Amino acid sequence: MFRVGVDIGGTFTDLYAWEEDSPSTQAVRTAKVLSTPEDLSIGVMQALASAGIRPDEITNIVHGTTVATNALIQRNYPDPALITTQGFRDVLEIGRQRREHLYDPYQVKPAPLISRRNRFTITEKMGADGSTVTPLDEDELRAKAEVIRDRGIRSIAVALINSYSSGEHERRVREILTEVIPDAAIALSHETSPKVRELGRFTTTAIRAAMLPVVGDYMNRLEEKLAEEGSTAPLYIVKSNGGMMSADNAKDHPEELIESGPAGGVAAGAYLSRLLESPNVVVTDVGGTSFEAALLENGRGLVTDEYELEWEMPVVVPMLDIRSIGAGGGSIAWIDSGGSLRVGPQSAGAVPGPACYGRGGTAPTVTDANLVLGRISPDLSGKFALDTAAAEKAVSTVAEPLGMSVAEAAEGILTILSENMASAIRMVSSDRGRDPRDYAMVAFGGAGGLHAYETAKSAGVAKIVVPPYAGVACAFGAITMDIRHDLEGTFYSPLEGVDIAAFNSELSRLEGRARELLERDGADSSTAVVDRFAAMRYVGQSYEVMTPLPAGELTEDSIETIKHSFFKEHEREYGVYSEDFAVAVVNLRVTAVGSTGRTDIDSSANASGGTGGAPSKREVFFEGEFVEVDVYGPGTLSDDASIAGPALIEQEHGAIVVPPQAKAETDRYGNILIESK
């Protein structure tokens, strides 16, 4: 029986399966198939078929998906409505009134998630202390509910001002909406994100409302396909926070899937961090359309609640701090109005794909450049034939205007791409006050190993690790996950003089709800690991620092411990702290992690198991000329092999470039370790 991880990307759908009852050397099956944008669930079934796994052989399936993210970015979802308090109709458009580009007079804000004609205001108001300031006008609400019903809208966000302090009015709004529109899907802001600051709460609730029908429809179709083929296994979905939840919970909480796909890569990085006893790593993932980078400290991904879907669209649910840019194998090279070569963020995606795929693409892509330079094989390691002539023709469209040879232009494309990816690493590290030189880089993605050395060199990272499952790393990471739920709530109080009883009561409430969610997902809440945090700041500051809280019942003696923990975290994030200013608590968070009782993956199953056979030869372009280099195919490298560049290492679902100035070694797990000579 198989434990299956699946990850859907813009170009490929990846699968990694672990056969729990087999000897370790036979336990792994993988697949990489083209994604099916017309119905992404078809790609999942094709990946299972490619791996030779019948749905009735699955014990559980963990699925990372970009369904929610893509639908939001493309605004491809049924029209939702918003009901809010009078005077707050345009919060989604006004935002924070900041400029993304300070000196660009032509910048335009992204389209709002809910159009203005479908945003309705009602008479009501709750106070910041949870008291009723203005009663809810129920007759007015019913009249507007009828308008929403008559427009055919069946997904509604309810975001009332100050509802984080009391959800009484929002719950009554839901009752009335359900009477008028019985089949409505309704998202309440105090249930979605009960935190102070209305923009983040309104936006996150709008996302939930918009995604309820999209994610629900996709999950239902996938479950139906699996059931039709005989599967009775539970379906789990990768969450943005680095854990997983049941498909039923995912249908109710689609806002927690924004980074579902990349989160699998962070989980794979955490597994590798433990395996190699390397606590601090930067995880990178080069896919077909995007590049992601994330930091792990002490084997755990850094979490943020300041993520922005787009400019001025904050998503205030805890999620891994993953930075994404448009840079991948399908990224298109082009020449700007100033005559400079650029790469991305536009991508050829799965359809039509790079020119060399022979599916109708004509624009020069990163994959075309790698093929022209000989860095990937013309048969894509046995998957399907690539059209070298079409790649050369595509790259020539940028080479000729620049007065360069096709090979020189292709090398330039890869250099620019590597610099773009290095900037993402610097961004995710410098924004958190970290130095990338203190980290090892783990390179994931089918194209991760192709660009790992140049990207790491530019970012200042000395050590690179490319695991044997790099090409399907997000799918691999999915099956290493535990169920995880993060619950938050507003609890504003100066730390000095805080009501300890109320403090403990709110933490207890959040923990109880987290354990309920674990039980709903099939985990044993009695064995769960529960961590507690407080979002804290100096009085007068605008942003908070997440601070760990002591375990157990808090007492007056705990206050000093909490204060010094805040000082430590503030110094870590900003480089400074002061004991002279008053400290306040703003929000509380409880993180609960529970296991489904699965067996651990045997890491020896990832070993290379190579024969140490002789490499083949290929002409590859390095530093301005084609040179003959050794090419080590899948399964040819033995453990503890040492390779001096230039060389190529081909894996089942990817390839690794070892340039002339680098060397590579293998370890007993089949990992490729790269560093300068």
XYZ file of C-alpha atoms in Angstrom:
677
model
C 0.000 0.000 0.000
C 1.241 3.484 -0.886
C 1.404 6.806 0.861
C 1.191 9.280 -2.028
C 2.226 12.913 -2.328
C 1.076 14.978 -5.315
C 1.977 18.527 -6.275
C 0.417 20.438 -9.164
C 2.536 23.155 -10.740
C 1.996 25.492 -13.651
C 3.790 23.113 -16.028
C 4.111 19.702 -14.365
C 2.164 17.558 -11.919
C 4.591 15.661 -9.664
C 4.097 12.487 -7.657
C 6.180 10.787 -4.978
C 4.905 7.570 -3.416
C 6.238 5.515 -0.519
C 5.276 1.840 -0.374
C 5.094 1.217 3.330
C 5.224 -2.586 3.229
C 8.130 -3.011 0.804
C 11.887 -3.276 1.354
C 13.410 0.188 1.365
C 15.249 -0.240 -1.922
C 11.934 -0.864 -3.701
C 9.741 1.494 -1.713
C 9.760 4.621 -3.903
C 7.779 5.424 -7.026
C 7.753 8.800 -8.740
C 6.112 10.448 -11.734
C 6.177 13.782 -13.521
C 3.478 14.507 -16.101
C 2.315 17.672 -17.813
C -0.370 19.532 -15.870
C -3.871 19.633 -17.335
C -5.168 23.218 -16.943
C -8.610 22.310 -18.319
C -9.126 20.018 -15.286
C -6.203 19.669 -12.887
C -7.634 16.507 -11.335
C -6.978 14.718 -14.645
C -3.241 15.371 -14.184
C -3.380 13.784 -10.721
C -4.930 10.612 -12.131
C -2.403 10.560 -14.990
C 0.455 10.848 -12.479
C -0.885 7.868 -10.541
C -1.131 5.868 -13.752
C 2.384 6.882 -14.795
C 3.730 5.660 -11.435
C 1.849 2.368 -11.805
C -0.267 2.953 -8.695
C -3.924 1.957 -8.564
C -6.133 4.234 -6.440
C -7.233 1.217 -4.375
C -3.574 0.742 -3.346
C -3.377 4.117 -1.582
C -3.458 4.399 2.220
C -3.583 8.190 2.101
C -2.869 10.910 -0.413
C -1.461 14.342 0.456
C -1.986 16.963 -2.202
C -0.323 20.330 -2.709
C -2.255 22.530 -5.097
C -2.114 25.958 -6.731
C -5.839 25.892 -7.549
C -6.666 28.717 -5.123
C -3.625 30.852 -5.945
C -4.101 30.676 -9.707
C -7.817 31.409 -9.493
C -7.170 34.474 -7.327
C -4.384 35.884 -9.480
C -6.408 35.365 -12.649
C -9.672 36.528 -10.961
C -11.194 33.308 -12.256
C -14.034 32.570 -9.847
C -17.809 33.134 -9.606
C -18.695 36.687 -8.567
C -18.858 36.946 -4.764
C -20.538 39.680 -2.710
C -19.366 41.593 0.358
C -21.540 42.850 3.186
C -19.902 45.382 5.484
C -20.632 48.264 7.828
C -21.738 51.634 6.425
C -18.682 53.699 5.522
C -16.411 50.731 4.829
C -17.546 49.700 1.357
C -14.262 50.624 -0.296
C -11.725 49.264 2.192
C -10.680 46.594 -0.327
C -9.759 49.291 -2.883
C -8.422 52.030 -0.616
C -5.978 49.695 1.105
C -3.269 51.331 3.161
C -2.870 54.206 0.688
C 0.747 53.319 0.006
C 2.499 53.278 -3.341
C 4.176 50.133 -4.600
C 6.612 52.146 -6.713
C 7.221 55.548 -5.193
C 8.205 57.385 -8.399
C 5.966 55.622 -10.936
C 3.087 57.978 -11.824
C 1.403 55.369 -14.014
C 1.088 52.517 -11.564
C -2.351 50.956 -11.235
C -3.612 48.980 -8.286
C -4.670 45.376 -8.898
C -8.365 44.836 -9.505
C -10.249 44.334 -6.221
C -11.246 40.789 -5.337
C -14.938 41.810 -5.216
C -16.338 44.395 -7.642
C -17.820 47.565 -6.176
C -21.355 46.863 -7.442
C -21.345 43.670 -5.390
C -20.200 45.341 -2.177
C -23.110 46.256 0.117
C -23.218 48.243 3.341
C -25.625 47.835 6.242
C -26.456 49.802 9.354
C -24.701 48.315 12.410
C -21.610 48.848 14.524
C -19.789 46.977 17.245
C -17.380 48.777 19.550
C -13.726 47.838 19.915
C -14.641 46.505 23.373
C -17.245 44.127 21.925
C -20.300 46.175 22.916
C -23.105 47.113 20.513
C -22.801 50.748 19.382
C -25.461 50.609 16.637
C -27.942 47.712 16.436
C -28.135 45.668 13.243
C -30.894 46.860 10.865
C -32.334 43.481 9.896
C -34.926 44.835 7.447
C -32.224 46.653 5.511
C -30.113 43.509 5.470
C -32.989 41.378 4.137
C -33.587 43.819 1.291
C -29.940 43.711 0.249
C -29.840 39.950 0.612
C -32.676 39.767 -1.919
C -30.624 41.880 -4.357
C -27.680 39.516 -3.949
C -29.976 36.520 -4.503
C -31.526 38.050 -7.619
C -28.071 38.668 -9.110
C -27.360 34.957 -8.872
C -24.532 35.405 -6.358
C -24.066 32.420 -4.054
C -20.795 33.248 -2.285
C -20.794 36.044 0.281
C -18.141 37.625 2.503
C -19.377 39.267 5.693
C -16.801 41.665 7.151
C -18.147 44.103 9.714
C -16.000 46.668 11.453
C -14.721 45.639 14.906
C -16.151 42.131 14.540
C -12.839 40.783 15.804
C -14.018 41.876 19.256
C -17.494 40.346 18.915
C -18.975 38.233 16.138
C -22.569 38.697 17.339
C -23.695 40.818 14.392
C -21.869 38.708 11.803
C -23.522 35.535 13.077
C -26.945 37.173 12.836
C -26.147 38.352 9.305
C -25.382 34.745 8.351
C -28.684 33.559 9.797
C -30.654 36.086 7.744
C -28.651 35.458 4.564
C -29.284 31.722 4.919
C -33.023 32.382 5.227
C -33.042 34.440 2.026
C -30.403 32.424 0.089
C -30.424 28.873 1.488
C -27.650 27.631 -0.817
C -25.263 30.520 -0.111
C -21.638 29.896 0.912
C -20.889 32.477 3.600
C -17.541 33.556 5.069
C -17.521 35.540 8.315
C -14.491 37.699 9.071
C -14.422 36.945 12.816
C -14.154 33.240 11.987
C -11.691 33.725 9.143
C -9.236 36.067 10.845
C -10.368 37.524 14.195
C -7.586 40.089 14.301
C -7.422 43.862 14.575
C -6.810 45.931 11.381
C -9.661 45.792 8.930
C -7.810 45.605 5.591
C -6.192 42.258 6.269
C -9.347 40.845 7.829
C -11.571 42.084 4.968
C -9.185 40.841 2.268
C -8.717 37.421 3.821
C -12.481 37.016 4.208
C -13.011 38.072 0.584
C -10.476 35.416 -0.452
C -12.320 32.749 1.533
C -15.642 33.706 -0.025
C -14.224 33.797 -3.552
C -12.446 30.451 -3.172
C -15.179 28.448 -1.426
C -16.840 27.387 -4.714
C -13.542 27.009 -6.611
C -11.722 24.833 -4.092
C -14.858 22.917 -3.174
C -15.556 22.072 -6.806
C -11.990 20.914 -7.431
C -11.817 18.797 -4.282
C -15.151 17.176 -5.076
C -14.079 16.297 -8.620
C -10.800 14.804 -7.430
C -12.494 12.792 -4.678
C -15.054 11.501 -7.172
C -12.346 10.394 -9.629
C -10.406 8.618 -6.896
C -13.531 6.930 -5.538
C -14.604 5.798 -9.007
C -11.243 4.023 -9.341
C -11.698 2.256 -6.017
C -9.857 4.520 -3.577
C -11.071 4.668 0.016
C -7.998 6.545 1.259
C -8.375 9.888 3.034
C -7.392 12.937 1.004
C -5.264 15.519 2.799
C -4.351 18.964 1.480
C -1.078 20.799 2.057
C -1.571 24.056 3.975
C 0.353 27.287 3.639
C 1.639 26.905 7.212
C 3.659 23.780 6.405
C 1.161 21.236 7.712
C -1.778 19.454 6.176
C -5.523 19.190 6.753
C -8.348 17.019 5.524
C -10.045 17.837 2.234
C -13.242 18.615 4.170
C -11.427 21.229 6.230
C -9.764 22.589 3.085
C -13.154 23.141 1.480
C -14.127 25.300 4.472
C -10.782 27.141 4.754
C -9.495 27.766 1.193
C -7.644 30.911 2.313
C -5.145 28.567 3.978
C -4.049 27.141 0.595
C -2.354 30.210 -0.921
C 1.114 28.653 -0.587
C -0.070 25.039 -0.628
C 2.260 23.920 -3.418
C 5.543 25.525 -2.285
C 4.902 24.509 1.333
C 5.629 20.929 0.321
C 9.125 21.982 -0.685
C 9.705 23.530 2.739
C 8.593 20.274 4.366
C 11.059 18.378 2.169
C 13.737 20.843 3.243
C 12.881 20.228 6.893
C 13.224 16.475 6.350
C 16.597 16.963 4.690
C 17.709 19.360 7.429
C 17.085 16.671 10.042
C 18.670 13.951 7.915
C 21.909 15.882 7.340
C 21.922 17.551 10.770
C 22.101 20.929 9.058
C 19.647 23.102 11.012
C 19.777 26.295 8.952
C 19.023 25.991 5.248
C 17.528 28.092 2.479
C 15.139 26.012 0.391
C 14.851 26.908 -3.283
C 12.499 25.431 -5.863
C 12.739 26.058 -9.605
C 9.532 24.995 -11.316
C 8.143 25.586 -14.747
C 6.755 29.050 -14.058
C 8.119 30.250 -10.719
C 11.019 30.208 -8.288
C 10.442 29.979 -4.552
C 12.839 30.600 -1.683
C 12.278 30.061 2.048
C 14.453 29.970 5.163
C 14.497 27.181 7.728
C 15.984 27.688 11.170
C 16.513 24.754 13.515
C 14.830 22.624 10.889
C 11.593 24.653 10.858
C 10.289 27.079 8.266
C 9.816 30.693 9.295
C 6.154 31.697 9.534
C 4.666 35.074 8.650
C 1.210 36.607 8.766
C 2.181 39.584 6.607
C 1.912 37.839 3.246
C 0.503 39.836 0.330
C -1.309 38.090 -2.502
C -0.735 41.213 -4.579
C 0.121 44.783 -3.709
C -2.174 46.035 -0.919
C -3.870 42.627 -0.616
C -2.664 41.200 2.721
C -3.577 37.652 3.703
C -3.515 37.528 7.495
C -3.384 33.817 8.216
C -0.159 32.157 9.410
C 1.826 30.818 6.474
C 5.393 29.949 5.654
C 7.489 32.928 4.614
C 8.024 31.884 0.986
C 9.071 34.392 -1.635
C 8.050 33.679 -5.216
C 9.154 35.303 -8.443
C 8.344 34.561 -12.077
C 11.462 32.540 -12.889
C 11.404 28.935 -14.063
C 11.977 26.582 -16.930
C 9.152 28.140 -18.918
C 10.164 31.772 -18.284
C 10.281 33.725 -21.525
C 13.309 35.781 -22.591
C 12.588 39.135 -24.216
C 14.192 42.466 -25.057
C 12.869 45.596 -23.376
C 12.426 49.048 -24.901
C 15.960 49.965 -23.874
C 17.455 47.055 -25.769
C 18.301 44.967 -22.685
C 17.753 41.233 -22.383
C 15.146 40.294 -19.772
C 13.833 36.955 -18.505
C 10.302 36.451 -17.133
C 8.033 36.873 -15.347
C 5.972 35.758 -18.359
C 5.969 31.987 -18.794
C 5.085 29.558 -21.556
C 3.590 27.244 -18.904
C 2.393 23.775 -19.826
C 0.488 25.088 -22.854
C 1.999 25.873 -25.288
C 5.205 25.299 -23.319
C 8.799 25.959 -24.421
C 9.494 25.923 -28.158
C 11.478 22.700 -27.851
C 8.408 20.846 -26.552
C 6.831 20.989 -30.015
C 3.436 21.998 -28.651
C 3.109 25.286 -30.478
C 5.384 27.502 -28.390
C 7.659 29.875 -30.295
C 9.006 32.237 -27.606
C 12.522 31.594 -26.245
C 12.422 30.108 -22.750
C 14.929 29.029 -20.124
C 14.383 25.394 -21.093
C 15.181 26.246 -24.716
C 18.381 27.969 -23.571
C 19.455 24.948 -21.509
C 18.846 22.652 -24.473
C 20.808 24.890 -26.848
C 23.750 24.862 -24.424
C 23.651 21.081 -24.060
C 22.777 21.213 -20.374
C 19.710 19.011 -20.762
C 19.509 15.941 -22.975
C 17.538 16.049 -26.246
C 15.273 13.290 -24.907
C 14.756 14.973 -21.514
C 16.262 11.971 -19.725
C 14.026 9.569 -21.620
C 10.704 11.370 -21.050
C 10.066 12.709 -24.560
C 12.000 14.075 -27.519
C 12.919 17.757 -27.528
C 13.249 19.793 -30.714
C 16.731 21.330 -30.642
C 16.214 23.153 -33.930
C 13.038 24.806 -32.619
C 14.911 25.872 -29.463
C 17.729 27.415 -31.508
C 15.221 29.244 -33.694
C 13.428 30.627 -30.649
C 16.616 31.807 -28.928
C 17.785 33.418 -32.177
C 14.874 35.876 -31.915
C 16.708 37.557 -29.030
C 20.258 36.715 -30.142
C 20.094 38.509 -33.511
C 18.857 41.919 -32.198
C 21.626 41.796 -29.584
C 24.337 40.895 -32.116
C 25.146 37.673 -30.282
C 25.435 34.041 -31.265
C 22.592 31.750 -30.251
C 24.796 30.067 -27.624
C 25.952 33.400 -26.175
C 22.374 34.632 -25.921
C 21.322 31.354 -24.279
C 24.102 31.698 -21.716
C 23.007 35.263 -21.081
C 19.451 34.093 -20.466
C 20.655 31.669 -17.795
C 22.909 34.274 -16.165
C 20.031 36.720 -15.861
C 17.747 34.021 -14.514
C 20.276 33.028 -11.843
C 20.652 36.657 -10.757
C 16.878 37.006 -10.493
C 16.703 33.896 -8.315
C 19.576 35.062 -6.126
C 17.716 38.320 -5.523
C 14.763 36.321 -4.164
C 17.100 34.554 -1.715
C 18.561 37.874 -0.591
C 15.049 39.271 -0.227
C 13.727 36.476 1.994
C 16.853 36.587 4.166
C 17.476 40.330 4.487
C 13.802 41.044 5.215
C 14.103 38.806 8.281
C 17.501 40.148 9.334
C 19.347 37.004 8.239
C 22.567 36.572 6.255
C 22.350 33.951 3.454
C 26.035 33.137 4.002
C 25.015 31.439 7.251
C 22.842 28.905 5.421
C 23.228 25.876 3.194
C 21.137 25.903 0.028
C 18.838 23.007 -0.829
C 17.950 23.016 -4.520
C 14.593 21.550 -5.544
C 12.648 21.447 -8.781
C 13.312 19.763 -12.086
C 15.485 22.720 -13.091
C 16.826 23.458 -9.588
C 20.135 21.664 -10.093
C 20.686 23.340 -13.472
C 20.960 26.759 -11.858
C 21.919 25.922 -8.277
C 25.622 26.775 -8.403
C 25.339 30.147 -10.143
C 22.369 31.173 -7.988
C 24.124 30.199 -4.760
C 27.339 31.915 -5.805
C 25.490 35.174 -6.495
C 23.599 34.967 -3.188
C 26.768 34.219 -1.205
C 25.823 30.652 -0.222
C 28.806 28.282 -0.080
C 27.229 24.814 0.253
C 24.592 23.311 -2.064
C 22.579 20.117 -1.584
C 20.548 18.538 -4.399
C 18.615 15.465 -3.187
C 17.759 12.531 -5.453
C 14.062 13.436 -5.362
C 14.697 17.123 -6.215
C 12.479 17.047 -9.293
C 9.451 15.976 -7.244
C 10.444 17.551 -3.920
C 7.115 19.229 -3.130
C 5.333 15.909 -3.634
C 7.929 14.201 -1.441
C 7.577 16.839 1.272
C 3.812 16.367 1.304
C 4.045 12.811 2.644
C 6.417 13.858 5.439
C 3.861 16.305 6.890
C 1.767 16.183 10.023
C -1.646 17.740 10.491
C -1.245 21.311 11.697
C -3.660 24.043 12.707
C -2.872 27.626 13.716
C -5.575 29.484 15.610
C -5.384 33.219 16.313
C -7.340 35.837 18.189
C -7.058 39.482 19.210
C -6.026 40.056 22.811
C -4.812 43.619 23.261
C -3.295 44.558 26.608
C -0.151 46.186 27.981
C 2.017 43.373 29.314
C 2.403 45.064 32.654
C -0.857 44.637 34.517
C -2.324 42.143 32.032
C -5.365 40.208 33.249
C -3.726 36.798 33.746
C -7.068 35.003 34.039
C -8.291 36.446 30.725
C -4.894 35.717 29.152
C -5.116 32.040 30.148
C -8.778 31.824 29.179
C -8.153 32.992 25.618
C -5.186 30.651 25.186
C -7.305 27.774 26.499
C -10.122 28.615 24.079
C -7.774 28.681 21.098
C -6.096 25.433 22.144
C -9.443 23.709 22.562
C -10.540 24.734 19.085
C -7.197 23.594 17.620
C -7.600 20.157 19.207
C -11.126 19.900 17.793
C -9.768 20.539 14.290
C -7.069 17.903 14.783
C -9.696 15.350 15.775
C -11.803 16.275 12.747
C -8.806 15.554 10.539
C -8.165 12.146 12.080
C -5.296 12.995 14.440
C -5.059 12.052 18.112
C -5.308 15.401 19.883
C -4.145 13.901 23.184
C -0.654 13.372 21.746
C -0.558 16.671 19.837
C 2.319 19.103 20.217
C 0.914 22.514 21.115
C 2.935 25.730 20.991
C 1.663 29.142 22.067
C 2.729 32.587 20.898
C 1.874 36.222 21.433
C 2.198 38.910 18.762
C 3.851 41.711 20.767
C 5.211 45.176 20.162
C 6.471 48.222 21.948
C 3.610 50.596 22.697
C 3.459 52.981 19.730
C 4.892 50.555 17.184
C 2.820 49.532 14.159
C 3.953 45.943 13.698
C 4.340 42.998 15.997
C 6.972 40.348 16.696
C 5.775 36.791 17.297
C 7.016 35.744 20.737
C 6.890 32.206 22.201
C 4.991 31.821 25.456
C 5.839 29.454 28.320
C 3.981 26.148 28.496
C 1.318 25.569 31.103
C -0.768 27.980 33.137
C 0.602 31.518 33.047
C 1.163 33.297 36.356
C 2.355 36.727 37.412
C 5.863 35.281 37.487
C 5.534 34.439 33.757
C 5.387 38.112 32.764
C 9.113 38.711 33.161
C 9.901 35.593 31.129
C 7.556 36.699 28.350
C 9.052 40.192 28.306
C 12.611 38.913 27.889
C 11.480 36.495 25.182
C 10.067 39.513 23.347
C 13.356 41.386 23.691
C 15.207 38.400 22.216
C 12.823 38.056 19.258
C 12.819 41.817 18.594
C 16.612 41.828 18.483
C 16.593 38.821 16.140
C 14.179 40.533 13.722
C 15.438 44.124 13.880
C 18.908 43.940 15.414
C 17.959 46.085 18.421
C 15.804 46.030 21.543
C 15.202 48.301 24.513
C 14.121 47.628 28.081
C 13.059 51.257 28.525
C 9.726 51.175 26.654
C 6.418 49.595 27.585
C 5.460 46.349 25.843
C 1.977 45.305 24.730
C 0.318 42.081 23.610
C -1.815 42.430 20.446
C -2.738 38.926 19.227
C -2.428 35.353 20.476
C -1.660 32.256 18.419
C -1.862 28.548 19.220
C -0.162 26.028 16.921
C -1.249 22.400 17.263
C 0.502 19.576 15.387
C -0.899 16.051 15.357
C 0.148 12.829 13.644
C -2.073 10.468 11.657
C -0.070 7.497 12.942
C 1.853 6.942 9.709
C 5.188 5.139 9.666
C 8.365 7.104 9.063
C 9.912 7.132 5.619
C 13.101 5.047 5.424
C 15.685 7.549 4.229
C 17.856 4.774 2.822
C 15.265 4.360 0.060
C 16.519 7.628 -1.379
C 20.073 6.375 -1.744
C 21.544 6.463 -5.213
C 22.247 2.741 -5.420
C 24.471 3.541 -8.383
C 26.766 1.183 -10.225
C 29.670 3.569 -10.602
C 29.611 2.989 -14.367
C 31.467 5.120 -16.892
C 29.807 8.426 -17.813
C 28.739 9.348 -21.329
C 30.030 12.446 -23.111
C 28.313 15.572 -24.415
C 29.275 18.941 -25.846
C 28.203 21.605 -23.362
C 28.676 25.368 -23.540
C 30.644 26.853 -20.617
C 32.309 30.274 -20.382
C 32.066 31.145 -24.062
C 32.803 27.801 -25.737
C 31.555 24.253 -26.175
C 33.589 21.661 -24.294
C 33.188 17.921 -23.931
C 32.049 16.990 -20.438
C 31.172 13.842 -18.516
C 27.441 13.127 -18.182
C 26.418 10.849 -15.318
C 23.022 9.293 -16.015
C 20.412 8.256 -13.444
C 21.667 5.428 -11.237
C 25.304 5.561 -12.378
C 26.805 7.415 -9.428
C 27.896 5.258 -6.509
C 27.835 6.459 -2.916
C 30.736 8.743 -1.969
C 31.557 9.505 -5.621
C 33.586 12.651 -6.297
C 33.169 14.673 -9.494
C 35.251 17.600 -10.699
C 33.525 20.111 -12.966
C 32.679 20.643 -15.668
C 30.168 17.802 -15.589
C 26.462 17.045 -15.769
C 24.493 14.761 -13.455
C 21.126 13.565 -14.720
C 18.442 12.451 -12.283
C 15.151 10.776 -13.026
C 13.267 14.089 -12.938
C 15.971 16.709 -13.258
C 19.552 17.565 -14.073
C 22.475 19.140 -12.232
C 25.180 21.359 -13.690
C 28.625 21.187 -12.104
C 30.487 24.116 -13.745
C 34.264 24.183 -14.293
C 34.966 25.986 -11.014
C 32.940 23.557 -8.883
C 33.096 20.015 -7.557
C 30.404 17.568 -6.470
C 30.210 14.602 -4.121
C 27.510 12.077 -3.298
C 26.568 10.894 0.175
C 25.012 7.663 1.395
C 21.512 9.083 0.916
C 22.083 9.854 -2.759
C 22.330 13.619 -2.206
C 24.611 15.620 -4.487
C 26.770 18.085 -2.510
C 28.229 20.928 -4.576
C 30.757 23.585 -3.635
C 33.645 25.518 -5.174
C 36.891 23.691 -5.921
